[in-house]
Short mmCIF file of C-alpha atoms and ligand atoms in Angstrom, two decimals:
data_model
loop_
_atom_site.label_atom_id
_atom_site.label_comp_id
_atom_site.label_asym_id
_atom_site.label_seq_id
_atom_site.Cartn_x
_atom_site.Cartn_y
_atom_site.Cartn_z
CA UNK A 221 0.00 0.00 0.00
CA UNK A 222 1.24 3.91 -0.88
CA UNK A 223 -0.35 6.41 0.73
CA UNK A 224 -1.68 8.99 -1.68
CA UNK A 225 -2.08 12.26 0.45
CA UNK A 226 -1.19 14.83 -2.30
CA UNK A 227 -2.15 14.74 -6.20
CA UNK A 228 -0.05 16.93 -8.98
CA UNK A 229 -2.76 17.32 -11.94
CA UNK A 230 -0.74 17.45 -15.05
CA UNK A 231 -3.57 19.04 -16.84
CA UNK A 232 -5.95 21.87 -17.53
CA UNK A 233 -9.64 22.73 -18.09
CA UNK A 234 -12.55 20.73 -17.54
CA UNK A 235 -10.66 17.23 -16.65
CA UNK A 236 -8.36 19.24 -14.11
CA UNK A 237 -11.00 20.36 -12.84
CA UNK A 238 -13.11 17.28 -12.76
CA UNK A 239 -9.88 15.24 -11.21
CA UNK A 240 -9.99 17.97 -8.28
CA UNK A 241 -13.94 17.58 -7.29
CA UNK A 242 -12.76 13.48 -6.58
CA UNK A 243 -9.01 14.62 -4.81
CA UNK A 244 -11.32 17.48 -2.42
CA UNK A 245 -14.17 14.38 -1.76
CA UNK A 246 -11.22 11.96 -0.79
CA UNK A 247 -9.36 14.31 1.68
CA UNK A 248 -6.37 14.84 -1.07
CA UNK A 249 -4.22 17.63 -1.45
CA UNK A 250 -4.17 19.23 -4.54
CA UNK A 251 -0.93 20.98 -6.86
CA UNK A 252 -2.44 22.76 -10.36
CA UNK A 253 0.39 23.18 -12.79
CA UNK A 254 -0.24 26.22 -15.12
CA UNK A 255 1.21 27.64 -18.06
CA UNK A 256 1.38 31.40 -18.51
CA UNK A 257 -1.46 31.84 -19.80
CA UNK A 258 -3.65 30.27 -17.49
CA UNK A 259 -3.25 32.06 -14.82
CA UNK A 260 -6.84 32.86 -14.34
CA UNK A 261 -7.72 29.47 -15.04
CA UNK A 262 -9.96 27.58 -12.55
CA UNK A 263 -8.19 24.58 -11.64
CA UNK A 264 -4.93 27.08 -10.40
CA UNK A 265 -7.50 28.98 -8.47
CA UNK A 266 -9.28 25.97 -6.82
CA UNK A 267 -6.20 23.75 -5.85
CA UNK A 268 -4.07 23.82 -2.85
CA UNK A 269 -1.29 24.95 -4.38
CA UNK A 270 -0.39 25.90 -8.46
CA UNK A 271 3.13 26.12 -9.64
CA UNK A 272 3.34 27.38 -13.28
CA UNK A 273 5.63 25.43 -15.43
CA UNK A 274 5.63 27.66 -18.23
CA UNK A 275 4.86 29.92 -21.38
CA UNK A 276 1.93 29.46 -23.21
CA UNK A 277 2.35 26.88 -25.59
CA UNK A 278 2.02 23.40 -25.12
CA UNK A 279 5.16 22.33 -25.61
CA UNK A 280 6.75 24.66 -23.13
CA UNK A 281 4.35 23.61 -20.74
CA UNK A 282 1.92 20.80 -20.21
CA UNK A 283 4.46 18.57 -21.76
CA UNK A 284 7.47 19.64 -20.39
CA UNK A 285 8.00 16.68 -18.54
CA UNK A 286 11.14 18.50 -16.58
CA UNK A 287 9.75 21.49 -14.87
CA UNK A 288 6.47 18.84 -14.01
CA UNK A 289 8.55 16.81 -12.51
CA UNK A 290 10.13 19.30 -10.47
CA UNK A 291 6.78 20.58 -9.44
CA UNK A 292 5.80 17.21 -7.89
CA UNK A 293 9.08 17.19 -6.44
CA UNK A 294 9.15 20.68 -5.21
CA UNK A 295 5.47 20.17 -3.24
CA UNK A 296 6.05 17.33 -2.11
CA UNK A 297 3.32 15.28 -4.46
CA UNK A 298 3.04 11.49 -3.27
CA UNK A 299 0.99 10.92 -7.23
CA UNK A 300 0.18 12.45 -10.89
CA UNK A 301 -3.04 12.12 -12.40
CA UNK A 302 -2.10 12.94 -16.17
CA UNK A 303 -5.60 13.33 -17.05
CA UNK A 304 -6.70 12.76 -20.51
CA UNK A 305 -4.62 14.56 -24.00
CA UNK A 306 -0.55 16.25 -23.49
CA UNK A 307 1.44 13.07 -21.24
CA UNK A 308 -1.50 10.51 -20.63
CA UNK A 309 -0.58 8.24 -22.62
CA UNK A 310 3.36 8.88 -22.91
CA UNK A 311 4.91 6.01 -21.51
CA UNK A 312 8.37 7.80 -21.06
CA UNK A 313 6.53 9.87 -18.73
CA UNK A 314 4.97 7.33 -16.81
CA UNK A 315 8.27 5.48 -16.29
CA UNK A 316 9.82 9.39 -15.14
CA UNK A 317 7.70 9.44 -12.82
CA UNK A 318 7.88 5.69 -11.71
CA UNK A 319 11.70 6.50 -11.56
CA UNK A 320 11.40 9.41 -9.54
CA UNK A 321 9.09 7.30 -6.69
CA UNK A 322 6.30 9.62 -7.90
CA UNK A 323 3.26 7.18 -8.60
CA UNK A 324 1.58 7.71 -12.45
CA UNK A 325 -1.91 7.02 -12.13
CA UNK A 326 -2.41 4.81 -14.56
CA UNK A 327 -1.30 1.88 -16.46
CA UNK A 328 2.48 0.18 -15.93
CA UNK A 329 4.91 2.07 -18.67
CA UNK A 330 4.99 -1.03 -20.83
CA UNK A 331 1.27 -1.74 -21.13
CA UNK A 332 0.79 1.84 -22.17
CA UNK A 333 3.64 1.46 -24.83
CA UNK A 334 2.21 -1.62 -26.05
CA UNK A 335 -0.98 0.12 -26.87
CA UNK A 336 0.56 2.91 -28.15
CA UNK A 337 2.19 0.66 -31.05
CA UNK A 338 -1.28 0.01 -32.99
CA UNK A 339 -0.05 -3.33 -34.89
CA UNK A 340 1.58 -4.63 -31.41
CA UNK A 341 -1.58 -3.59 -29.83
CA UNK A 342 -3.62 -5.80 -32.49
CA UNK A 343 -0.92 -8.37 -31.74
CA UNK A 344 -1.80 -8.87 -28.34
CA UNK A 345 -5.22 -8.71 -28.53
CA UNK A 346 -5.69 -11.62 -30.73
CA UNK A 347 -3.35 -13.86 -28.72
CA UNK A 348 -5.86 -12.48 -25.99
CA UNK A 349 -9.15 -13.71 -27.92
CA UNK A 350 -9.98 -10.70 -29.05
CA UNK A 351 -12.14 -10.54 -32.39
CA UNK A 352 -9.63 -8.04 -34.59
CA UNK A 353 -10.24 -7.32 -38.85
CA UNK A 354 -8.64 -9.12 -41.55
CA UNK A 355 -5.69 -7.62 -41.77
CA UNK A 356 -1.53 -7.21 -41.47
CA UNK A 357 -0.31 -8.90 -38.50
CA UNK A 358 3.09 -6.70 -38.99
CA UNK A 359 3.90 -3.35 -41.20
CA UNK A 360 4.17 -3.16 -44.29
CA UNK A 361 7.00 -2.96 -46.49
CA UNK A 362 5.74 -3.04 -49.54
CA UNK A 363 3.25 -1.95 -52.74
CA UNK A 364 4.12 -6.19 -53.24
CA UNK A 365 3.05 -7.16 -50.08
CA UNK A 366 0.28 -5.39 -49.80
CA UNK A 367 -1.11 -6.21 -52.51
CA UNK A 368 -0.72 -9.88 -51.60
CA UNK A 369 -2.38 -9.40 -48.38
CA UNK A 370 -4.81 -7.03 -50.28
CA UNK A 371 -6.30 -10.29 -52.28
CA UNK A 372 -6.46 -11.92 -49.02
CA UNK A 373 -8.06 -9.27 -47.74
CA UNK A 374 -10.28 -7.90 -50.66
CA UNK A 375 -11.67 -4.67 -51.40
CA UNK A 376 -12.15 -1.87 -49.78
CA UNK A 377 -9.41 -1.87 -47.23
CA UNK A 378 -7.80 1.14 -45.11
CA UNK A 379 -4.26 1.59 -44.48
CA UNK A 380 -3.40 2.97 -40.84
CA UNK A 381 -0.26 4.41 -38.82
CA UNK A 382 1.11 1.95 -36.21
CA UNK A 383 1.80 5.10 -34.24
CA UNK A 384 -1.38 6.60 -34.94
CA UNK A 385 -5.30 6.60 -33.38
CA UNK A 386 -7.77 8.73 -33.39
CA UNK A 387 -8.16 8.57 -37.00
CA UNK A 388 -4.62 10.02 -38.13
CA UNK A 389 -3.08 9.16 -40.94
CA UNK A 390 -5.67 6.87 -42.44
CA UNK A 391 -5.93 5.99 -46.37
CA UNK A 392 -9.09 4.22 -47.67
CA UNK A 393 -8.57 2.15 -50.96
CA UNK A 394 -11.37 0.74 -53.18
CA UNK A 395 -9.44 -1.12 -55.74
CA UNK A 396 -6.35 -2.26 -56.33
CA UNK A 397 -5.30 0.63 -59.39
CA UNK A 398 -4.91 2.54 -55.75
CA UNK A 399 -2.93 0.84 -53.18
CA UNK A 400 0.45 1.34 -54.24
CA UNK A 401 0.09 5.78 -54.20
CA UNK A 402 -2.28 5.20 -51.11
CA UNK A 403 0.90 3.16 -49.40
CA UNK A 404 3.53 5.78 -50.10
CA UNK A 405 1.24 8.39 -49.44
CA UNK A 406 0.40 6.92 -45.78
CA UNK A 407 4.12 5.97 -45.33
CA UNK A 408 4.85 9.55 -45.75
CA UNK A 409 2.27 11.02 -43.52
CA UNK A 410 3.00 8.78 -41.21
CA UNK A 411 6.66 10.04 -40.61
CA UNK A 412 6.12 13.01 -40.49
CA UNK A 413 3.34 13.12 -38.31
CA UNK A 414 4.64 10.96 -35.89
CA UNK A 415 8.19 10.43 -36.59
CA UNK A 416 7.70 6.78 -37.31
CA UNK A 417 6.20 5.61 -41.24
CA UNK A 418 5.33 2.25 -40.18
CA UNK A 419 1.51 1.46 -41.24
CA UNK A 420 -1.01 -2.26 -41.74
CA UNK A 421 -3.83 -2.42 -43.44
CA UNK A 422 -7.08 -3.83 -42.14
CA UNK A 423 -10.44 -4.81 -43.75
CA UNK A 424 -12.83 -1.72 -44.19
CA UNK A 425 -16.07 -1.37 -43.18
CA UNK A 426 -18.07 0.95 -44.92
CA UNK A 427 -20.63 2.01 -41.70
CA UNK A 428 -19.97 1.41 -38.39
CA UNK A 429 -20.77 2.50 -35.31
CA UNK A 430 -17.96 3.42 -32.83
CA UNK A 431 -18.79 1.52 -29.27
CA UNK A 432 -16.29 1.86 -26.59
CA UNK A 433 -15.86 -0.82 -23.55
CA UNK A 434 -14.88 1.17 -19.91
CA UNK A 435 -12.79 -1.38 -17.92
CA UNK A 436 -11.47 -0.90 -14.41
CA UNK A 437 -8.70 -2.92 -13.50
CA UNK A 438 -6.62 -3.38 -10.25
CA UNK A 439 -3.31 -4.51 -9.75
CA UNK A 440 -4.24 -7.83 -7.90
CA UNK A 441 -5.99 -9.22 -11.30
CA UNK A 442 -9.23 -7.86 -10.95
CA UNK A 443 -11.21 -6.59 -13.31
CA UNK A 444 -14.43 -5.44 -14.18
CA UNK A 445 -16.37 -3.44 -17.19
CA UNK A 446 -19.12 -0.61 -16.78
CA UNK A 447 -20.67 -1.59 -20.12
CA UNK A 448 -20.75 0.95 -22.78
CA UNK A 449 -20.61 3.95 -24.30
CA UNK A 450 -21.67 4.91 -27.94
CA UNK A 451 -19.61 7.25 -29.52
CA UNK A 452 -20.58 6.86 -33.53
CA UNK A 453 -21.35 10.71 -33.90
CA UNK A 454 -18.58 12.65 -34.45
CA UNK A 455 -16.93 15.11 -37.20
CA UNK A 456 -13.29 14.57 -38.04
CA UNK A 457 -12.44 12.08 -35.88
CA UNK A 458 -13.32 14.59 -33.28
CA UNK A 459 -16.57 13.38 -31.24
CA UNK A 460 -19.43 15.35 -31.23
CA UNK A 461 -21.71 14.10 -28.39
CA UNK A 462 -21.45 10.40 -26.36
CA UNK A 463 -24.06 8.51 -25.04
CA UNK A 464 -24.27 5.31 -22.94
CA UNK A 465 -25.38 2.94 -23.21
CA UNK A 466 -25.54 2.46 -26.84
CA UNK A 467 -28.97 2.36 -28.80
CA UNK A 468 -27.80 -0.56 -31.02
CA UNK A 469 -26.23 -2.79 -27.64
CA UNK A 470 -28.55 -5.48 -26.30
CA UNK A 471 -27.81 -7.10 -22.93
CA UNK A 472 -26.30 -9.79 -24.67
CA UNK A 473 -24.33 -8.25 -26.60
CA UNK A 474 -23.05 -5.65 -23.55
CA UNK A 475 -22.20 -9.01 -21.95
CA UNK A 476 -20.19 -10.52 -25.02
CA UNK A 477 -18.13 -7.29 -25.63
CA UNK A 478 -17.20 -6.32 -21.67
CA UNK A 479 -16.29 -10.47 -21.26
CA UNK A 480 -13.56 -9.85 -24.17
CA UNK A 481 -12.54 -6.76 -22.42
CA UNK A 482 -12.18 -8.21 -19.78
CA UNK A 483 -10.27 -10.94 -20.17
CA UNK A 484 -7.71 -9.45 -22.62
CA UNK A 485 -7.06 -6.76 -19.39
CA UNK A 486 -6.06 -9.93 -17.24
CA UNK A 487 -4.28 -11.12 -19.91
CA UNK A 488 -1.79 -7.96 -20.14
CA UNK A 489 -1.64 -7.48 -16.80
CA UNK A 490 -3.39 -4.11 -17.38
CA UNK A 491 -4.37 -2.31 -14.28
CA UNK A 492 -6.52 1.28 -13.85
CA UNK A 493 -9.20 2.70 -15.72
CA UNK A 494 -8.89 1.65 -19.66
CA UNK A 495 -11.07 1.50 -22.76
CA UNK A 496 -11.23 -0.92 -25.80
CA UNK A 497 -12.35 1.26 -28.92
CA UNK A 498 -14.48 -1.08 -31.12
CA UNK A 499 -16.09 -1.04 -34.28
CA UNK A 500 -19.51 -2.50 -34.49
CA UNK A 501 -20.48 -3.88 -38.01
CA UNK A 502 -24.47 -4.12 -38.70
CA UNK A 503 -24.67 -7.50 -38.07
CA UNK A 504 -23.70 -7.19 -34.64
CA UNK A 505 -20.24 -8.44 -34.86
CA UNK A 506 -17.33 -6.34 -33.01
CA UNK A 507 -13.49 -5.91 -33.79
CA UNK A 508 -10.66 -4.55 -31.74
CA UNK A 509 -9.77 -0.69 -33.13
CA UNK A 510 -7.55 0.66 -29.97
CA UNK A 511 -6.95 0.66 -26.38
CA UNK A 512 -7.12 3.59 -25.22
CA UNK A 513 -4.74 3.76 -21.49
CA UNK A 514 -6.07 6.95 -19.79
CA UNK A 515 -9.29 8.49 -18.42
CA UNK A 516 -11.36 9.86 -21.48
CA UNK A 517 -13.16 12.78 -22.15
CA UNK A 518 -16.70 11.09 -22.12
CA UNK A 519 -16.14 9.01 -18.96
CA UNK A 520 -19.11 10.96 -17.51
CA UNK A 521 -21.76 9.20 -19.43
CA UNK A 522 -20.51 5.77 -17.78
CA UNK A 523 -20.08 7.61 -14.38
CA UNK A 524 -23.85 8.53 -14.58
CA UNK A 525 -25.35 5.22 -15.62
CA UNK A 526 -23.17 3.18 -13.20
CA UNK A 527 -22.70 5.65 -9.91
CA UNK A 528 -18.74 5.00 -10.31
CA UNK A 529 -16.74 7.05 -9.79
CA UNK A 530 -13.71 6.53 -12.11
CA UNK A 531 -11.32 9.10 -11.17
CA UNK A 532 -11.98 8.06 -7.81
CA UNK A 533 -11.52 4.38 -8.53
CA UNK A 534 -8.17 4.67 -10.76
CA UNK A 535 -6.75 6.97 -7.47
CA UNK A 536 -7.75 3.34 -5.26
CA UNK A 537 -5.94 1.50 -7.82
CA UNK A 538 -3.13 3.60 -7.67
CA UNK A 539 -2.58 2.93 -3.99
CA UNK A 540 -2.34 -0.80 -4.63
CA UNK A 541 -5.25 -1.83 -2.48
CA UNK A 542 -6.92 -4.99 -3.16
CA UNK A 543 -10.26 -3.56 -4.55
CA UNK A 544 -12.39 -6.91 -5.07
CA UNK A 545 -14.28 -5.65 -7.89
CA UNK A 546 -16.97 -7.98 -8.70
CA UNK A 547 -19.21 -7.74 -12.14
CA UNK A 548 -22.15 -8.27 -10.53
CA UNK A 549 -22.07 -5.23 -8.17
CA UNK A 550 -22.33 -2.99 -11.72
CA UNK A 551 -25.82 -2.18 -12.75
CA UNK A 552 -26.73 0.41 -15.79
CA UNK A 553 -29.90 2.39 -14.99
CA UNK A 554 -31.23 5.19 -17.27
CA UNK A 555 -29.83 6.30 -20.13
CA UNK A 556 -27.19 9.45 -20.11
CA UNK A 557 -25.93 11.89 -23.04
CA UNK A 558 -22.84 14.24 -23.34
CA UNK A 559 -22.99 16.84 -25.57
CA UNK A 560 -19.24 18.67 -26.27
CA UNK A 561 -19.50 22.39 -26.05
CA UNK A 562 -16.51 23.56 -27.97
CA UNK A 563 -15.70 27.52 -28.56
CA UNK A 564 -16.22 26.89 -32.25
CA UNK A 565 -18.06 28.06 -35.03
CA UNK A 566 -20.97 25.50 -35.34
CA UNK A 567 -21.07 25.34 -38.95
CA UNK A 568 -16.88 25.73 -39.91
CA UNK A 569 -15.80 24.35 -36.93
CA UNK A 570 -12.90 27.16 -37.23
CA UNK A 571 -12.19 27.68 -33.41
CA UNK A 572 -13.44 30.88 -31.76
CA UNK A 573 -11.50 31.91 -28.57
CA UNK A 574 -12.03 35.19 -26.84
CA UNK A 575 -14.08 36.54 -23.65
CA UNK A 576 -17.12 34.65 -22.49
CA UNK A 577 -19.03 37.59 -21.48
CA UNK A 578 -22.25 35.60 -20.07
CA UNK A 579 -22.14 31.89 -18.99
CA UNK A 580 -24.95 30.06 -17.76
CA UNK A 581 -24.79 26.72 -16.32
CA UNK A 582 -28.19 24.41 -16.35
CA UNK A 583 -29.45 22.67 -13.65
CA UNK A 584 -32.22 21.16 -12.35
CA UNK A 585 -32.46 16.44 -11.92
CA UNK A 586 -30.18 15.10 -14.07
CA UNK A 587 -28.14 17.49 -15.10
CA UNK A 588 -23.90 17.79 -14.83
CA UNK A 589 -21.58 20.04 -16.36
CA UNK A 590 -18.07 19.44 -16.25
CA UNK A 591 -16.27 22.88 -17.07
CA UNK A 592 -13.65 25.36 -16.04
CA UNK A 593 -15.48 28.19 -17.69
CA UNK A 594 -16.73 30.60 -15.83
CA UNK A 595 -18.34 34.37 -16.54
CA UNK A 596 -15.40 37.16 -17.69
CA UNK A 597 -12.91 33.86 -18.53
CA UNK A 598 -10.83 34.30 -21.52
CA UNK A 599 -10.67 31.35 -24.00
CA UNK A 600 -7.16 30.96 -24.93
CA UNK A 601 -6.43 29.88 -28.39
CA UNK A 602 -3.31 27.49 -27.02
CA UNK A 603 -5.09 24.99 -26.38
CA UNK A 604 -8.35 22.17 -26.88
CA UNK A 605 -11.24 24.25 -27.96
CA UNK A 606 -13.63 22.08 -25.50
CA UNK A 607 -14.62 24.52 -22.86
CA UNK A 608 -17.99 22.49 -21.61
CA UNK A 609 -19.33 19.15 -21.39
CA UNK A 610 -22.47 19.16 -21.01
CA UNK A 611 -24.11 15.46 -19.52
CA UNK A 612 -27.87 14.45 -18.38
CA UNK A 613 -28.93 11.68 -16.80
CA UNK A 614 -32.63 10.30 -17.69
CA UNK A 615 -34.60 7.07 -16.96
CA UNK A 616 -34.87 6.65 -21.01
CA UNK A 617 -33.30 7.39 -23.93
CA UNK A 618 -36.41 9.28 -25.08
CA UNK A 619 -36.03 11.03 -21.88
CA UNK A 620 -32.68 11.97 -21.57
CA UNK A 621 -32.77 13.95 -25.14
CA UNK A 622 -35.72 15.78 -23.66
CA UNK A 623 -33.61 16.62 -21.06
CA UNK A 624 -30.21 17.15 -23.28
CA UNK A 625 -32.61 19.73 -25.60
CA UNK A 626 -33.91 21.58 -22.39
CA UNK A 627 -30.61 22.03 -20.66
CA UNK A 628 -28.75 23.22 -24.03
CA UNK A 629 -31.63 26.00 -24.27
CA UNK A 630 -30.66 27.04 -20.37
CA UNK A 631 -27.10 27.02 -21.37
CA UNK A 632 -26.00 30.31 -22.39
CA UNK A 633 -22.30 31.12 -23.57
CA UNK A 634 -21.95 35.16 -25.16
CA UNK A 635 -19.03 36.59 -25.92
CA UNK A 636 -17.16 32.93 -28.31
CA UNK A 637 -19.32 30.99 -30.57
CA UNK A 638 -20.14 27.54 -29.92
CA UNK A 639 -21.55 24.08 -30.81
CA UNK A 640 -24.21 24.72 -28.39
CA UNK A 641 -26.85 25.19 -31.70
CA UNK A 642 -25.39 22.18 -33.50
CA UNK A 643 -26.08 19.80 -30.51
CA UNK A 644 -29.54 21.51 -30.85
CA UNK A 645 -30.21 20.42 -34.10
CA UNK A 646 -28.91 17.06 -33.63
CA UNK A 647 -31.12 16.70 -30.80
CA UNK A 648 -33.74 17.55 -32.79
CA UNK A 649 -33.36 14.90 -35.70
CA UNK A 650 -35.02 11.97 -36.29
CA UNK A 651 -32.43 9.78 -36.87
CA UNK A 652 -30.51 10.80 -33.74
CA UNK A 653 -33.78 9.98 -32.48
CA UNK A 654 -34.46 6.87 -33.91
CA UNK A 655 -31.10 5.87 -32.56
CA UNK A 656 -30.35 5.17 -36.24
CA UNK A 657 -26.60 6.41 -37.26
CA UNK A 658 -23.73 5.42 -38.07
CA UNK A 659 -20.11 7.09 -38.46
CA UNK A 660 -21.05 8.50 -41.63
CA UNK A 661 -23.71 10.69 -39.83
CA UNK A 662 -22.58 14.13 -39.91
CA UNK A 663 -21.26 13.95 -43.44
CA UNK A 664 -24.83 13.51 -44.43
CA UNK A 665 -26.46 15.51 -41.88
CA UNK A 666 -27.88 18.50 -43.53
CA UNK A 667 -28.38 21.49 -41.20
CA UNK A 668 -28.74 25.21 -41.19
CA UNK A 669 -27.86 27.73 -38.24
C1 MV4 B 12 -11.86 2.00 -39.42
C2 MV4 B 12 -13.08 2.25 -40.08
C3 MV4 B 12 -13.59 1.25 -40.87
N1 MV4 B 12 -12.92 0.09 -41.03
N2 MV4 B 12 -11.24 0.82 -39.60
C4 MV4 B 12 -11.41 6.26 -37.31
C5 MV4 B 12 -10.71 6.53 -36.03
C6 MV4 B 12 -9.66 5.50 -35.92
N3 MV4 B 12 -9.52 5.07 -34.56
C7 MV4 B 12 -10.11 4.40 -36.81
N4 MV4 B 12 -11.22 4.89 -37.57
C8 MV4 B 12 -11.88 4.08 -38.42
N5 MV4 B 12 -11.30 2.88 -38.60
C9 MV4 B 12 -11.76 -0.09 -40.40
N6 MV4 B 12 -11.11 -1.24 -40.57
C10 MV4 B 12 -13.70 3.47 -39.87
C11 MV4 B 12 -13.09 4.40 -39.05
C12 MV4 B 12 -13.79 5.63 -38.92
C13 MV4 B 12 -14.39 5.99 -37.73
C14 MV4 B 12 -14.33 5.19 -36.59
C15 MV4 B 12 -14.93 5.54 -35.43
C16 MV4 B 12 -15.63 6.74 -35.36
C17 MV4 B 12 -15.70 7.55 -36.45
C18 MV4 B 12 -15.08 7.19 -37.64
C19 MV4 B 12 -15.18 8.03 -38.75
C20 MV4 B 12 -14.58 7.68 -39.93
C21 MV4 B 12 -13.86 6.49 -39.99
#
């Protein structure tokens, strides 16, 4: 057992925020790390102490692992929460930190490195039962071996970055006049996006929906999922609004999925809060995308429909206790929906920082916002446009939109624009409604503001 009587966030906005609420609930000190130009932020203003680690860019700052370091060293910090985004899922900073007797809270070094590596990752996953697409089970070389494994394979197909995720880097091809450009062209992109051109190729599917397993592991092998969360609507590889659970997941199903999870967790030793990124096909069958090692931005939605507390329950973990999870003490009730509020233009999507000059946060049964906005803040233009997330908490799905559409007409932001009239009219449409999407639905969502 470690102790864990002091925190060091290594983050900002909403999720440094969010970390705090569990820290203050649990009797933990609190040390913010800003950059300059968040002094005014909210998380430096509502921790115990804030050390800024400097200027304002990223870089400089939230991932300069040296001056973080020294700020957990300085204050005396028994743990880091990394939060989700800059060092959550480096695993050079996890092992710094594991180095300098500083406890990561997270995953082990390796396992995060492991899932980092995208074609390791699918590796490991089908040695650990876990359903993954036709594809490469190393990179590839060349336009000759790809278009072996191509025929294999068949039409269309996508060709991904080993280092990638998150929908970086990818290359569609329909037929084979278009694999050998599509290769280079990846292998290029890939290098110089992430300094490393490796890239497989995997079996496409054409419309899919994007369902994501939460898993909570410990470090004495036990493990347990919170079912869930559907997260098919998005723009860009950037999501647009969560829900959980997921209109298109029976009980069954649920079951089927979170057992894989689970198991493949046991079988890498993983420990903490996780989540396996799947893509569902329409006929109900599931395939290993990513693994994604940190807390995520739509954790809420679980949080809501379970009563866990995740932040709360990856701090547990990272004292070493013995947490005897058990399945059958998790339960979904209701339904709950998170709608991003990002200080963008919600027809461009070009950001839009500036002065909020009014904010108004809903309230009323059912409804959470996680945000470090507040009235008179400035929205820096450093930084994640996300200033809001928006959640509700309903006994149906038919419910909770009636409560997502209410609480997005009580929430007022002046000053920036926002997505706040998007989520509006996605509320509002029938297909949303119907539960009927898939990741194609914003490209043919038609909408005016
Ligand atoms: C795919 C796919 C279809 N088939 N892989 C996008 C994010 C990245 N993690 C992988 N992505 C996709 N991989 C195969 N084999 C479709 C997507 C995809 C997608 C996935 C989830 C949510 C939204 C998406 C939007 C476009 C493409």
């Amino acid at each position: 057992m470690r102790e864990i009587k002091k925190i060091l966030i290594a983050n900002r906005g909403e999720i440094a925020c969010r970390i705090m609420w569990t820290c203050k609930e649990m009797g933990i000190k609190t040390v913010a790390v800003h950059s300059e130009a968040d002094r005014e932020a909210l998380h430096v203003r509502f921790a115990d102490e804030a050390i800024c680690i400097g200027p304002a860019p990223s870089a400089e700052s939230y991932l300069n692992i040296p001056a973080i370091i020294s700020a957990a060293e300085i204050t005396n910090a028994d743990a880091v929460h990394p939060g989700y985004g800059f060092l959550a899922e480096s695993a050079t900073f996890a092992k710094i930190c594991e180095d300098c007797n500083i406890k990561f809270i997270g995953p082990r070094p390796d396992v995060i490195a492991m899932m980092g590596d995208k074609v390791e990752a699918r590796r490991t996953m089908t040695a650990a039962g876990v359903p993954i697409l036709p594809g490469s089970p190393d990179p590839i070389d060349s336009a000759d071996e790809a278009k072996k494994l191509a025929l294999e394979i068949g039409f269309p197909l996508i060709i991904k970055a080993a280092a990638g995720g998150g929908g970086r880097g990818m290359r569609i091809v329909r037929e084979e006049s278009e694999l050998a450009g599509n290769l280079e062209l990846a292998q290029t992109e890939a290098l110089n996006a992430f300094k490393n051109g490796a890239v497989y190729i995997e079996r496409y599917i054409e419309r899919p929906r994007h369902i994501e397993i939460q898993v909570l592991a410990d470090e004495h092998g036990n493990v347990i999922h919170l079912g869930e969360r559907e997260c098919t609507i998005q723009r860009r590889h950037q999501k647009l609004l969560e829900e959980a659970p997921s209109p298109a997941i029976s009980k069954e199903l649920r079951e089927e999925m979170g057992a894989v999870a689970v198991k493949a967790c046991r079988e890498i030793g993983y420990s903490s809060a996780g989540t396996f990124e799947f893509l569902l096909d329409e006929d109900d069958s599931f395939y290993f995308m990513e693994m994604n090692t940190r807390i995520q931005v739509e954790h809420p939605v679980t949080e809501m429909v379970t009563l866990a507390d995740i932040v709360r329950n990856q701090i547990y973990v990272a004292t070493g206790i013995n947490t005897d999870y058990q399945q059958s003490d998790v339960q979904i009730t209701g339904h709950s929906i998170e709608c991003r509020i990002n200080a963008e233009d919600p027809v461009k999507f070009t950001p839009s920082p500036g002065r909020i000059t009014a904010f108004n946060i809903p309230g009323g049964p059912g409804v959470r916002v996680d945000t470090a906005a507040y009235p008179g803040y400035l929205v820096p233009p450093y930084y994640d446009s996300m200033i809001a997330k928006l959640i509700v908490h309903a006994r149906t799905r038919e419910l909770a939109i009636a409560r997502m559409q209410r609480a997005l007409e009580m929430m007022v932001v002046e000053g920036i624009k926002t997505t706040i009239p998007l989520h509006r009219k996605i509320m509002a449409d029938e297909n949303f409604q119907k539960g009927n999407f898939s990741t194609k639905f914003m490209e043919e969502f038609e909408y005016e503001i």
